[in-house]
């Protein structure tokens, strides 16, 4: 189960239980992920849990009846649910909490109902209902309830299944039986219920001698056993999935009637089986049910042969009622099992894998009864043949041919080209998916491998290569699961090796990942120096004023001028201008499924114009099948890391430019030397912070994590392992670079903003110093020798014009000193806050990699005392 699914389920449960406060869903999710264990269903555990719940229930009979009903319908995950409920019954504290919660919810709903229905009153009746009227009302209500619970008519169900199939496969419509097959009831082997023809009433059979009664009853039973009404034994009409019942002449002798009632269940079984065969043999119910009904027909032929032989004996006068009972007894057990299976499959509306699950469970449960187990084994083998044919094509060739939607793997129409366009298009996860209720119970453990095997072969097939497993053998059903498990294992190993070799060797996956690392993780230092020098002026412009082709040309030039020129995949690198800055993008991602999501989505866009540098990012062209690994989701994560580091590099360059532009003024003994020294010290602290953060991200997070991923890729045995290692690499990089924690991200964003604003102010201060120095030089300038007025005016005009244009840039020393002091204070507080939060997360969440940031930024213990003081204050508040 994915983390988002757990998050959703926990939120739903909290809202249902009306739980407020605490750590919210996040706290419970962490506990669930740390302590969850797989539940392995066994017959013993399921039975003991069922018994425990029945003992705990106030109405154990109703509970057991409902359990058997759900079990007969082949409801999935019933046993794990019962096991969970039995564990809840053992926890008294949990029970009290649930009871209290139920009481509060019932009271709140009662109060809500009282407020909404207080304005309505029942009309008073002037007369009371008589008993006859009450009985009639009760019958009507019973009929309404029965009709609402009754299953849909067979023709309606067939039409629904046909429409569903035709909608999914419009080019391959379902074959349909002609209407006369259903319009002629005489073609069906079941009873035809018709009104009794008018005529002379027949003499009562009870008035005849006992021997004559027996002859008439034997003749009637032989008719009833093949679905035809007799003279004194007639079938009752059935509603829905009820069992057939019969009316026996009440005047029959008691001894004869007793034997008749013993034999009649066989006729009821025959009716149930015949109705099932006639209904489920239609094409709409799938190949598995069709194969099962064909096997049942074979068994029913043997039964009809037996009845024919008994009729032959009856014509010869050699068949008594006792002999009929003797001959029919061996068949009764077979008919009972077949009718039970037919009834369960009908109630559960089983198709495909669910049919095989029920048959397998029946076969397994009849261990000890060799005859019953052999019968169920025969039916399961026959029904599994079409299912295993679909399975063989999937695991041996990667092809699904499932016209009736019976197979456990379902194909969805997704285009592989969109995998590079849409962030949410999860091709690998959603093109082929497992449908839980179609998995036969004997293949449950192998379901994931079956899915992966076909997916691996399908990827290679879509690349134009025909692949077939060399160890392909026919898969047959057997009670010894190891037989077909071995076949699935062999095909899985072959498919894994074929796809992995195809991606690693022919498509050079590792080389591609290294190429992406060069650019997105800033591995090529000289390339970025060239690139940032070339694009500095262009990226300063607003994003709407930037010409993308010009950036592409500068990128091409930087690639050719640096060591990146040796990269064979450099032409796949592209420029991308994003609609948001990196901090906004990250906060939007982190706000998913939280209370802040609506606030961020509904927030008005900022008034500031996005600069090219804030919107800049790289993109990378990846073609099929490498796009399975380097998909849009992975590329977006690479872009987040790149934009974060690129912005840090930009801030570092701004701080270095401040040093370059200001170093000339160190030689002057200016009256503003005090604030100038403070500014230089602050600039050095900021530069130290940015450089150490960059060093930490590149050499303590990305490089070690990259080497771990490379080693894991060498040992990967299938493509799922490659996907897992690659995703884990990106997740670890994002987490250790503080990009998955909104609190740390906001503090870091503020620190970067302070640095950028400081560099802007320093550039303005430096410019004002130049102007001040220039004005001083002009005042101290000696009078020039006497010359013409025109020459004098030409000498002074440029200086005067320059000063008049930049007069607003000149500021007082006091104002500059206050501004620098404010920057110093803000930067110090934010840095202290960052170090404090890092110490908390590194201790509480065991994020030990973040401790190295603290050691680097607090290398001389300057912040240690203040951090310890903040920790003490925090503990005191928590204790209070």
PDB file of C-alpha atoms in Angstrom, residues 96-342:
ATOM      1  CA  UNK A  96     -14.394   1.297  25.452  1.00  0.00           C
ATOM      2  CA  UNK A  97     -13.157   4.024  23.118  1.00  0.00           C
ATOM      3  CA  UNK A  98     -15.239   2.691  20.221  1.00  0.00           C
ATOM      4  CA  UNK A  99     -18.331   2.285  22.392  1.00  0.00           C
ATOM      5  CA  UNK A 100     -17.970   5.828  23.706  1.00  0.00           C
ATOM      6  CA  UNK A 101     -17.463   7.104  20.183  1.00  0.00           C
ATOM      7  CA  UNK A 102     -20.533   5.220  18.935  1.00  0.00           C
ATOM      8  CA  UNK A 103     -22.598   6.614  21.800  1.00  0.00           C
ATOM      9  CA  UNK A 104     -21.504  10.187  21.057  1.00  0.00           C
ATOM     10  CA  UNK A 105     -22.192   9.792  17.343  1.00  0.00           C
ATOM     11  CA  UNK A 106     -25.648   8.320  17.976  1.00  0.00           C
ATOM     12  CA  UNK A 107     -26.491  11.173  20.338  1.00  0.00           C
ATOM     13  CA  UNK A 108     -25.280  13.775  17.845  1.00  0.00           C
ATOM     14  CA  UNK A 109     -27.219  12.150  14.983  1.00  0.00           C
ATOM     15  CA  UNK A 110     -30.322  11.869  17.194  1.00  0.00           C
ATOM     16  CA  UNK A 111     -30.115  15.537  18.078  1.00  0.00           C
ATOM     17  CA  UNK A 112     -29.611  16.403  14.406  1.00  0.00           C
ATOM     18  CA  UNK A 113     -32.633  14.309  13.438  1.00  0.00           C
ATOM     19  CA  UNK A 114     -34.755  15.900  16.152  1.00  0.00           C
ATOM     20  CA  UNK A 115     -33.910  19.385  14.885  1.00  0.00           C
ATOM     21  CA  UNK A 116     -34.632  18.489  11.275  1.00  0.00           C
ATOM     22  CA  UNK A 117     -37.830  16.531  11.925  1.00  0.00           C
ATOM     23  CA  UNK A 118     -39.281  18.595  14.752  1.00  0.00           C
ATOM     24  CA  UNK A 119     -41.605  20.395  12.367  1.00  0.00           C
ATOM     25  CA  UNK A 120     -43.219  17.176  11.168  1.00  0.00           C
ATOM     26  CA  UNK A 121     -45.909  15.260  13.037  1.00  0.00           C
ATOM     27  CA  UNK A 122     -47.659  12.021  12.201  1.00  0.00           C
ATOM     28  CA  UNK A 123     -51.278  12.410  11.155  1.00  0.00           C
ATOM     29  CA  UNK A 124     -53.705  10.983  13.682  1.00  0.00           C
ATOM     30  CA  UNK A 125     -55.988   8.232  12.455  1.00  0.00           C
ATOM     31  CA  UNK A 126     -59.530   8.091  13.547  1.00  0.00           C
ATOM     32  CA  UNK A 127     -59.805   4.284  13.311  1.00  0.00           C
ATOM     33  CA  UNK A 128     -57.559   1.409  14.238  1.00  0.00           C
ATOM     34  CA  UNK A 129     -56.350  -1.150  11.683  1.00  0.00           C
ATOM     35  CA  UNK A 130     -58.053  -4.511  11.794  1.00  0.00           C
ATOM     36  CA  UNK A 131     -56.056  -7.746  11.996  1.00  0.00           C
ATOM     37  CA  UNK A 132     -56.955  -8.570   8.397  1.00  0.00           C
ATOM     38  CA  UNK A 133     -55.685  -5.200   7.152  1.00  0.00           C
ATOM     39  CA  UNK A 134     -52.530  -5.648   9.229  1.00  0.00           C
ATOM     40  CA  UNK A 135     -51.879  -9.065   7.667  1.00  0.00           C
ATOM     41  CA  UNK A 136     -52.368  -7.667   4.170  1.00  0.00           C
ATOM     42  CA  UNK A 137     -49.956  -4.817   4.895  1.00  0.00           C
ATOM     43  CA  UNK A 138     -47.412  -7.281   6.239  1.00  0.00           C
ATOM     44  CA  UNK A 139     -47.659  -9.400   3.083  1.00  0.00           C
ATOM     45  CA  UNK A 140     -47.209  -6.362   0.846  1.00  0.00           C
ATOM     46  CA  UNK A 141     -44.141  -5.259   2.797  1.00  0.00           C
ATOM     47  CA  UNK A 142     -42.736  -8.775   2.568  1.00  0.00           C
ATOM     48  CA  UNK A 143     -43.265  -8.852  -1.200  1.00  0.00           C
ATOM     49  CA  UNK A 144     -41.551  -5.475  -1.595  1.00  0.00           C
ATOM     50  CA  UNK A 145     -38.590  -6.655   0.498  1.00  0.00           C
ATOM     51  CA  UNK A 146     -38.316  -9.910  -1.440  1.00  0.00           C
ATOM     52  CA  UNK A 147     -38.471  -8.110  -4.772  1.00  0.00           C
ATOM     53  CA  UNK A 148     -35.794  -5.612  -3.682  1.00  0.00           C
ATOM     54  CA  UNK A 149     -33.461  -8.415  -2.572  1.00  0.00           C
ATOM     55  CA  UNK A 150     -34.210 -10.628  -5.570  1.00  0.00           C
ATOM     56  CA  UNK A 151     -31.458 -10.897  -8.176  1.00  0.00           C
ATOM     57  CA  UNK A 152     -31.820  -9.271 -11.561  1.00  0.00           C
ATOM     58  CA  UNK A 153     -33.432 -11.369 -14.308  1.00  0.00           C
ATOM     59  CA  UNK A 154     -30.998 -13.446 -16.344  1.00  0.00           C
ATOM     60  CA  UNK A 155     -31.617 -11.514 -19.567  1.00  0.00           C
ATOM     61  CA  UNK A 156     -30.911  -8.201 -17.799  1.00  0.00           C
ATOM     62  CA  UNK A 157     -27.662  -9.547 -16.341  1.00  0.00           C
ATOM     63  CA  UNK A 158     -26.581 -10.885 -19.727  1.00  0.00           C
ATOM     64  CA  UNK A 159     -27.287  -7.529 -21.369  1.00  0.00           C
ATOM     65  CA  UNK A 160     -25.280  -5.663 -18.698  1.00  0.00           C
ATOM     66  CA  UNK A 161     -22.306  -7.996 -19.137  1.00  0.00           C
ATOM     67  CA  UNK A 162     -22.566  -7.756 -22.931  1.00  0.00           C
ATOM     68  CA  UNK A 163     -22.672  -3.945 -22.885  1.00  0.00           C
ATOM     69  CA  UNK A 164     -19.713  -3.831 -20.503  1.00  0.00           C
ATOM     70  CA  UNK A 165     -17.653  -6.050 -22.793  1.00  0.00           C
ATOM     71  CA  UNK A 166     -18.653  -4.185 -25.967  1.00  0.00           C
ATOM     72  CA  UNK A 167     -17.751  -0.875 -24.368  1.00  0.00           C
ATOM     73  CA  UNK A 168     -14.295  -2.180 -23.465  1.00  0.00           C
ATOM     74  CA  UNK A 169     -13.733  -3.989 -26.795  1.00  0.00           C
ATOM     75  CA  UNK A 170     -15.824  -2.193 -29.430  1.00  0.00           C
ATOM     76  CA  UNK A 171     -14.016  -3.931 -32.274  1.00  0.00           C
ATOM     77  CA  UNK A 172     -14.677  -7.435 -30.878  1.00  0.00           C
ATOM     78  CA  UNK A 173     -18.354  -7.706 -29.886  1.00  0.00           C
ATOM     79  CA  UNK A 174     -19.526 -10.660 -27.842  1.00  0.00           C
ATOM     80  CA  UNK A 175     -21.124 -13.554 -29.739  1.00  0.00           C
ATOM     81  CA  UNK A 176     -24.777 -13.879 -28.752  1.00  0.00           C
ATOM     82  CA  UNK A 177     -27.122 -16.860 -28.725  1.00  0.00           C
ATOM     83  CA  UNK A 178     -30.254 -16.354 -30.878  1.00  0.00           C
ATOM     84  CA  UNK A 179     -33.405 -15.309 -29.023  1.00  0.00           C
ATOM     85  CA  UNK A 180     -35.200 -18.589 -29.699  1.00  0.00           C
ATOM     86  CA  UNK A 181     -32.742 -20.324 -27.344  1.00  0.00           C
ATOM     87  CA  UNK A 182     -34.261 -18.369 -24.452  1.00  0.00           C
ATOM     88  CA  UNK A 183     -37.812 -18.049 -25.794  1.00  0.00           C
ATOM     89  CA  UNK A 184     -38.433 -21.821 -25.914  1.00  0.00           C
ATOM     90  CA  UNK A 185     -38.557 -23.137 -22.356  1.00  0.00           C
ATOM     91  CA  UNK A 186     -38.956 -26.706 -23.572  1.00  0.00           C
ATOM     92  CA  UNK A 187     -35.318 -26.636 -24.706  1.00  0.00           C
ATOM     93  CA  UNK A 188     -34.206 -26.231 -21.091  1.00  0.00           C
ATOM     94  CA  UNK A 189     -33.910 -29.335 -18.951  1.00  0.00           C
ATOM     95  CA  UNK A 190     -35.596 -27.733 -15.946  1.00  0.00           C
ATOM     96  CA  UNK A 191     -39.243 -27.875 -14.901  1.00  0.00           C
ATOM     97  CA  UNK A 192     -41.803 -25.938 -16.942  1.00  0.00           C
ATOM     98  CA  UNK A 193     -44.313 -24.377 -14.589  1.00  0.00           C
ATOM     99  CA  UNK A 194     -47.713 -24.160 -16.272  1.00  0.00           C
ATOM    100  CA  UNK A 195     -51.291 -23.992 -14.984  1.00  0.00           C
ATOM    101  CA  UNK A 196     -53.007 -27.349 -14.492  1.00  0.00           C
ATOM    102  CA  UNK A 197     -55.097 -28.113 -17.583  1.00  0.00           C
ATOM    103  CA  UNK A 198     -58.851 -28.115 -17.083  1.00  0.00           C
ATOM    104  CA  UNK A 199     -60.548 -31.514 -17.231  1.00  0.00           C
ATOM    105  CA  UNK A 200     -61.899 -34.314 -15.087  1.00  0.00           C
ATOM    106  CA  UNK A 201     -60.211 -34.408 -11.725  1.00  0.00           C
ATOM    107  CA  UNK A 202     -58.024 -37.476 -11.381  1.00  0.00           C
ATOM    108  CA  UNK A 203     -58.808 -40.012  -8.708  1.00  0.00           C
ATOM    109  CA  UNK A 204     -56.890 -39.552  -5.479  1.00  0.00           C
ATOM    110  CA  UNK A 205     -53.842 -41.823  -5.344  1.00  0.00           C
ATOM    111  CA  UNK A 206     -54.403 -42.459  -1.637  1.00  0.00           C
ATOM    112  CA  UNK A 207     -57.558 -44.467  -2.389  1.00  0.00           C
ATOM    113  CA  UNK A 208     -55.602 -47.018  -4.413  1.00  0.00           C
ATOM    114  CA  UNK A 209     -53.913 -50.130  -2.985  1.00  0.00           C
ATOM    115  CA  UNK A 210     -50.401 -49.708  -1.582  1.00  0.00           C
ATOM    116  CA  UNK A 211     -48.705 -51.593  -4.429  1.00  0.00           C
ATOM    117  CA  UNK A 212     -50.493 -49.427  -7.011  1.00  0.00           C
ATOM    118  CA  UNK A 213     -49.541 -46.280  -5.090  1.00  0.00           C
ATOM    119  CA  UNK A 214     -45.915 -47.387  -5.206  1.00  0.00           C
ATOM    120  CA  UNK A 215     -46.019 -47.985  -8.981  1.00  0.00           C
ATOM    121  CA  UNK A 216     -47.533 -44.556  -9.636  1.00  0.00           C
ATOM    122  CA  UNK A 217     -45.038 -42.857  -7.307  1.00  0.00           C
ATOM    123  CA  UNK A 218     -42.026 -44.614  -8.921  1.00  0.00           C
ATOM    124  CA  UNK A 219     -43.220 -43.470 -12.335  1.00  0.00           C
ATOM    125  CA  UNK A 220     -43.678 -39.895 -11.029  1.00  0.00           C
ATOM    126  CA  UNK A 221     -40.223 -39.888  -9.412  1.00  0.00           C
ATOM    127  CA  UNK A 222     -38.542 -40.965 -12.638  1.00  0.00           C
ATOM    128  CA  UNK A 223     -40.187 -38.004 -14.367  1.00  0.00           C
ATOM    129  CA  UNK A 224     -39.334 -35.584 -11.576  1.00  0.00           C
ATOM    130  CA  UNK A 225     -35.684 -36.696 -11.532  1.00  0.00           C
ATOM    131  CA  UNK A 226     -35.282 -35.403 -15.118  1.00  0.00           C
ATOM    132  CA  UNK A 227     -37.183 -32.134 -14.674  1.00  0.00           C
ATOM    133  CA  UNK A 228     -40.728 -33.114 -15.659  1.00  0.00           C
ATOM    134  CA  UNK A 229     -43.757 -32.809 -13.348  1.00  0.00           C
ATOM    135  CA  UNK A 230     -45.457 -36.033 -12.355  1.00  0.00           C
ATOM    136  CA  UNK A 231     -49.096 -36.820 -11.673  1.00  0.00           C
ATOM    137  CA  UNK A 232     -48.913 -36.738  -7.886  1.00  0.00           C
ATOM    138  CA  UNK A 233     -45.559 -34.939  -7.450  1.00  0.00           C
ATOM    139  CA  UNK A 234     -45.278 -31.433  -8.889  1.00  0.00           C
ATOM    140  CA  UNK A 235     -42.571 -28.759  -8.706  1.00  0.00           C
ATOM    141  CA  UNK A 236     -43.119 -25.383  -7.102  1.00  0.00           C
ATOM    142  CA  UNK A 237     -42.040 -22.208  -8.927  1.00  0.00           C
ATOM    143  CA  UNK A 238     -38.762 -20.715  -7.695  1.00  0.00           C
ATOM    144  CA  UNK A 239     -37.986 -17.064  -7.019  1.00  0.00           C
ATOM    145  CA  UNK A 240     -34.446 -15.970  -7.723  1.00  0.00           C
ATOM    146  CA  UNK A 241     -31.815 -18.344  -6.371  1.00  0.00           C
ATOM    147  CA  UNK A 242     -34.078 -20.435  -4.130  1.00  0.00           C
ATOM    148  CA  UNK A 243     -33.898 -24.224  -4.113  1.00  0.00           C
ATOM    149  CA  UNK A 244     -36.698 -26.100  -5.863  1.00  0.00           C
ATOM    150  CA  UNK A 245     -39.444 -27.520  -3.624  1.00  0.00           C
ATOM    151  CA  UNK A 246     -42.159 -30.036  -4.486  1.00  0.00           C
ATOM    152  CA  UNK A 247     -45.794 -30.756  -3.614  1.00  0.00           C
ATOM    153  CA  UNK A 248     -46.581 -34.401  -2.886  1.00  0.00           C
ATOM    154  CA  UNK A 249     -50.148 -35.721  -2.801  1.00  0.00           C
ATOM    155  CA  UNK A 250     -51.209 -35.578   0.819  1.00  0.00           C
ATOM    156  CA  UNK A 251     -53.267 -38.802   0.540  1.00  0.00           C
ATOM    157  CA  UNK A 252     -50.205 -40.980  -0.063  1.00  0.00           C
ATOM    158  CA  UNK A 253     -49.421 -43.688   2.437  1.00  0.00           C
ATOM    159  CA  UNK A 254     -47.034 -42.429   5.133  1.00  0.00           C
ATOM    160  CA  UNK A 255     -44.359 -45.068   4.425  1.00  0.00           C
ATOM    161  CA  UNK A 256     -44.390 -44.249   0.691  1.00  0.00           C
ATOM    162  CA  UNK A 257     -44.364 -40.530   1.412  1.00  0.00           C
ATOM    163  CA  UNK A 258     -41.321 -40.886   3.685  1.00  0.00           C
ATOM    164  CA  UNK A 259     -39.279 -42.594   0.960  1.00  0.00           C
ATOM    165  CA  UNK A 260     -40.431 -40.043  -1.615  1.00  0.00           C
ATOM    166  CA  UNK A 261     -39.209 -37.164   0.594  1.00  0.00           C
ATOM    167  CA  UNK A 262     -35.810 -38.862   0.835  1.00  0.00           C
ATOM    168  CA  UNK A 263     -35.460 -39.075  -2.939  1.00  0.00           C
ATOM    169  CA  UNK A 264     -36.837 -35.622  -3.843  1.00  0.00           C
ATOM    170  CA  UNK A 265     -33.652 -33.671  -2.838  1.00  0.00           C
ATOM    171  CA  UNK A 266     -31.964 -35.272  -5.867  1.00  0.00           C
ATOM    172  CA  UNK A 267     -34.617 -33.702  -8.103  1.00  0.00           C
ATOM    173  CA  UNK A 268     -34.037 -30.351  -6.367  1.00  0.00           C
ATOM    174  CA  UNK A 269     -30.272 -30.692  -6.957  1.00  0.00           C
ATOM    175  CA  UNK A 270     -30.933 -31.533 -10.606  1.00  0.00           C
ATOM    176  CA  UNK A 271     -33.063 -28.414 -11.016  1.00  0.00           C
ATOM    177  CA  UNK A 272     -30.379 -26.184  -9.427  1.00  0.00           C
ATOM    178  CA  UNK A 273     -27.597 -27.661 -11.574  1.00  0.00           C
ATOM    179  CA  UNK A 274     -29.625 -27.463 -14.784  1.00  0.00           C
ATOM    180  CA  UNK A 275     -30.565 -23.822 -14.217  1.00  0.00           C
ATOM    181  CA  UNK A 276     -26.914 -22.991 -13.503  1.00  0.00           C
ATOM    182  CA  UNK A 277     -25.680 -24.777 -16.629  1.00  0.00           C
ATOM    183  CA  UNK A 278     -28.251 -23.123 -18.876  1.00  0.00           C
ATOM    184  CA  UNK A 279     -27.527 -19.655 -17.540  1.00  0.00           C
ATOM    185  CA  UNK A 280     -23.742 -19.718 -17.154  1.00  0.00           C
ATOM    186  CA  UNK A 281     -23.025 -21.407 -20.473  1.00  0.00           C
ATOM    187  CA  UNK A 282     -23.818 -18.106 -22.220  1.00  0.00           C
ATOM    188  CA  UNK A 283     -20.822 -16.285 -23.702  1.00  0.00           C
ATOM    189  CA  UNK A 284     -21.391 -13.266 -21.458  1.00  0.00           C
ATOM    190  CA  UNK A 285     -20.298 -15.175 -18.339  1.00  0.00           C
ATOM    191  CA  UNK A 286     -16.819 -15.911 -19.651  1.00  0.00           C
ATOM    192  CA  UNK A 287     -14.693 -18.836 -20.700  1.00  0.00           C
ATOM    193  CA  UNK A 288     -14.080 -20.206 -17.191  1.00  0.00           C
ATOM    194  CA  UNK A 289     -17.788 -20.582 -16.427  1.00  0.00           C
ATOM    195  CA  UNK A 290     -18.341 -21.975 -19.920  1.00  0.00           C
ATOM    196  CA  UNK A 291     -15.667 -24.640 -19.350  1.00  0.00           C
ATOM    197  CA  UNK A 292     -17.137 -25.416 -15.915  1.00  0.00           C
ATOM    198  CA  UNK A 293     -20.656 -25.862 -17.306  1.00  0.00           C
ATOM    199  CA  UNK A 294     -19.244 -28.137 -20.036  1.00  0.00           C
ATOM    200  CA  UNK A 295     -17.685 -30.341 -17.328  1.00  0.00           C
ATOM    201  CA  UNK A 296     -20.962 -30.334 -15.388  1.00  0.00           C
ATOM    202  CA  UNK A 297     -22.850 -31.351 -18.537  1.00  0.00           C
ATOM    203  CA  UNK A 298     -20.560 -34.367 -18.832  1.00  0.00           C
ATOM    204  CA  UNK A 299     -21.390 -35.390 -15.260  1.00  0.00           C
ATOM    205  CA  UNK A 300     -25.093 -34.771 -15.837  1.00  0.00           C
ATOM    206  CA  UNK A 301     -25.002 -37.097 -18.852  1.00  0.00           C
ATOM    207  CA  UNK A 302     -23.907 -39.911 -16.523  1.00  0.00           C
ATOM    208  CA  UNK A 303     -26.769 -39.020 -14.194  1.00  0.00           C
ATOM    209  CA  UNK A 304     -29.291 -39.073 -17.059  1.00  0.00           C
ATOM    210  CA  UNK A 305     -27.927 -42.433 -18.215  1.00  0.00           C
ATOM    211  CA  UNK A 306     -28.609 -43.778 -14.711  1.00  0.00           C
ATOM    212  CA  UNK A 307     -32.193 -42.454 -14.757  1.00  0.00           C
ATOM    213  CA  UNK A 308     -32.699 -43.987 -18.245  1.00  0.00           C
ATOM    214  CA  UNK A 309     -31.541 -47.339 -16.934  1.00  0.00           C
ATOM    215  CA  UNK A 310     -33.951 -47.053 -14.025  1.00  0.00           C
ATOM    216  CA  UNK A 311     -36.793 -46.272 -16.460  1.00  0.00           C
ATOM    217  CA  UNK A 312     -35.916 -49.443 -18.390  1.00  0.00           C
ATOM    218  CA  UNK A 313     -36.158 -51.448 -15.179  1.00  0.00           C
ATOM    219  CA  UNK A 314     -39.481 -49.799 -14.359  1.00  0.00           C
ATOM    220  CA  UNK A 315     -40.967 -50.783 -17.720  1.00  0.00           C
ATOM    221  CA  UNK A 316     -39.957 -54.359 -17.028  1.00  0.00           C
ATOM    222  CA  UNK A 317     -41.659 -54.181 -13.662  1.00  0.00           C
ATOM    223  CA  UNK A 318     -38.389 -54.752 -11.821  1.00  0.00           C
ATOM    224  CA  UNK A 319     -38.144 -51.374 -10.056  1.00  0.00           C
ATOM    225  CA  UNK A 320     -39.714 -50.849  -6.669  1.00  0.00           C
ATOM    226  CA  UNK A 321     -39.539 -47.725  -4.524  1.00  0.00           C
ATOM    227  CA  UNK A 322     -36.953 -49.347  -2.272  1.00  0.00           C
ATOM    228  CA  UNK A 323     -34.803 -50.327  -5.251  1.00  0.00           C
ATOM    229  CA  UNK A 324     -35.058 -46.792  -6.651  1.00  0.00           C
ATOM    230  CA  UNK A 325     -33.837 -45.400  -3.308  1.00  0.00           C
ATOM    231  CA  UNK A 326     -30.984 -47.941  -3.322  1.00  0.00           C
ATOM    232  CA  UNK A 327     -29.857 -47.095  -6.867  1.00  0.00           C
ATOM    233  CA  UNK A 328     -30.098 -43.334  -6.427  1.00  0.00           C
ATOM    234  CA  UNK A 329     -28.109 -43.088  -3.160  1.00  0.00           C
ATOM    235  CA  UNK A 330     -24.574 -43.159  -4.694  1.00  0.00           C
ATOM    236  CA  UNK A 331     -25.544 -40.325  -7.073  1.00  0.00           C
ATOM    237  CA  UNK A 332     -27.082 -38.208  -4.323  1.00  0.00           C
ATOM    238  CA  UNK A 333     -23.710 -37.142  -2.886  1.00  0.00           C
ATOM    239  CA  UNK A 334     -22.401 -36.103  -6.313  1.00  0.00           C
ATOM    240  CA  UNK A 335     -25.553 -34.134  -7.088  1.00  0.00           C
ATOM    241  CA  UNK A 336     -25.422 -32.440  -3.690  1.00  0.00           C
ATOM    242  CA  UNK A 337     -21.831 -31.257  -4.241  1.00  0.00           C
ATOM    243  CA  UNK A 338     -22.597 -30.017  -7.756  1.00  0.00           C
ATOM    244  CA  UNK A 339     -25.696 -28.173  -6.575  1.00  0.00           C
ATOM    245  CA  UNK A 340     -23.789 -26.621  -3.674  1.00  0.00           C
ATOM    246  CA  UNK A 341     -21.052 -25.373  -6.029  1.00  0.00           C
ATOM    247  CA  UNK A 342     -23.611 -24.058  -8.510  1.00  0.00           C
TER     248      UNK A 342
END
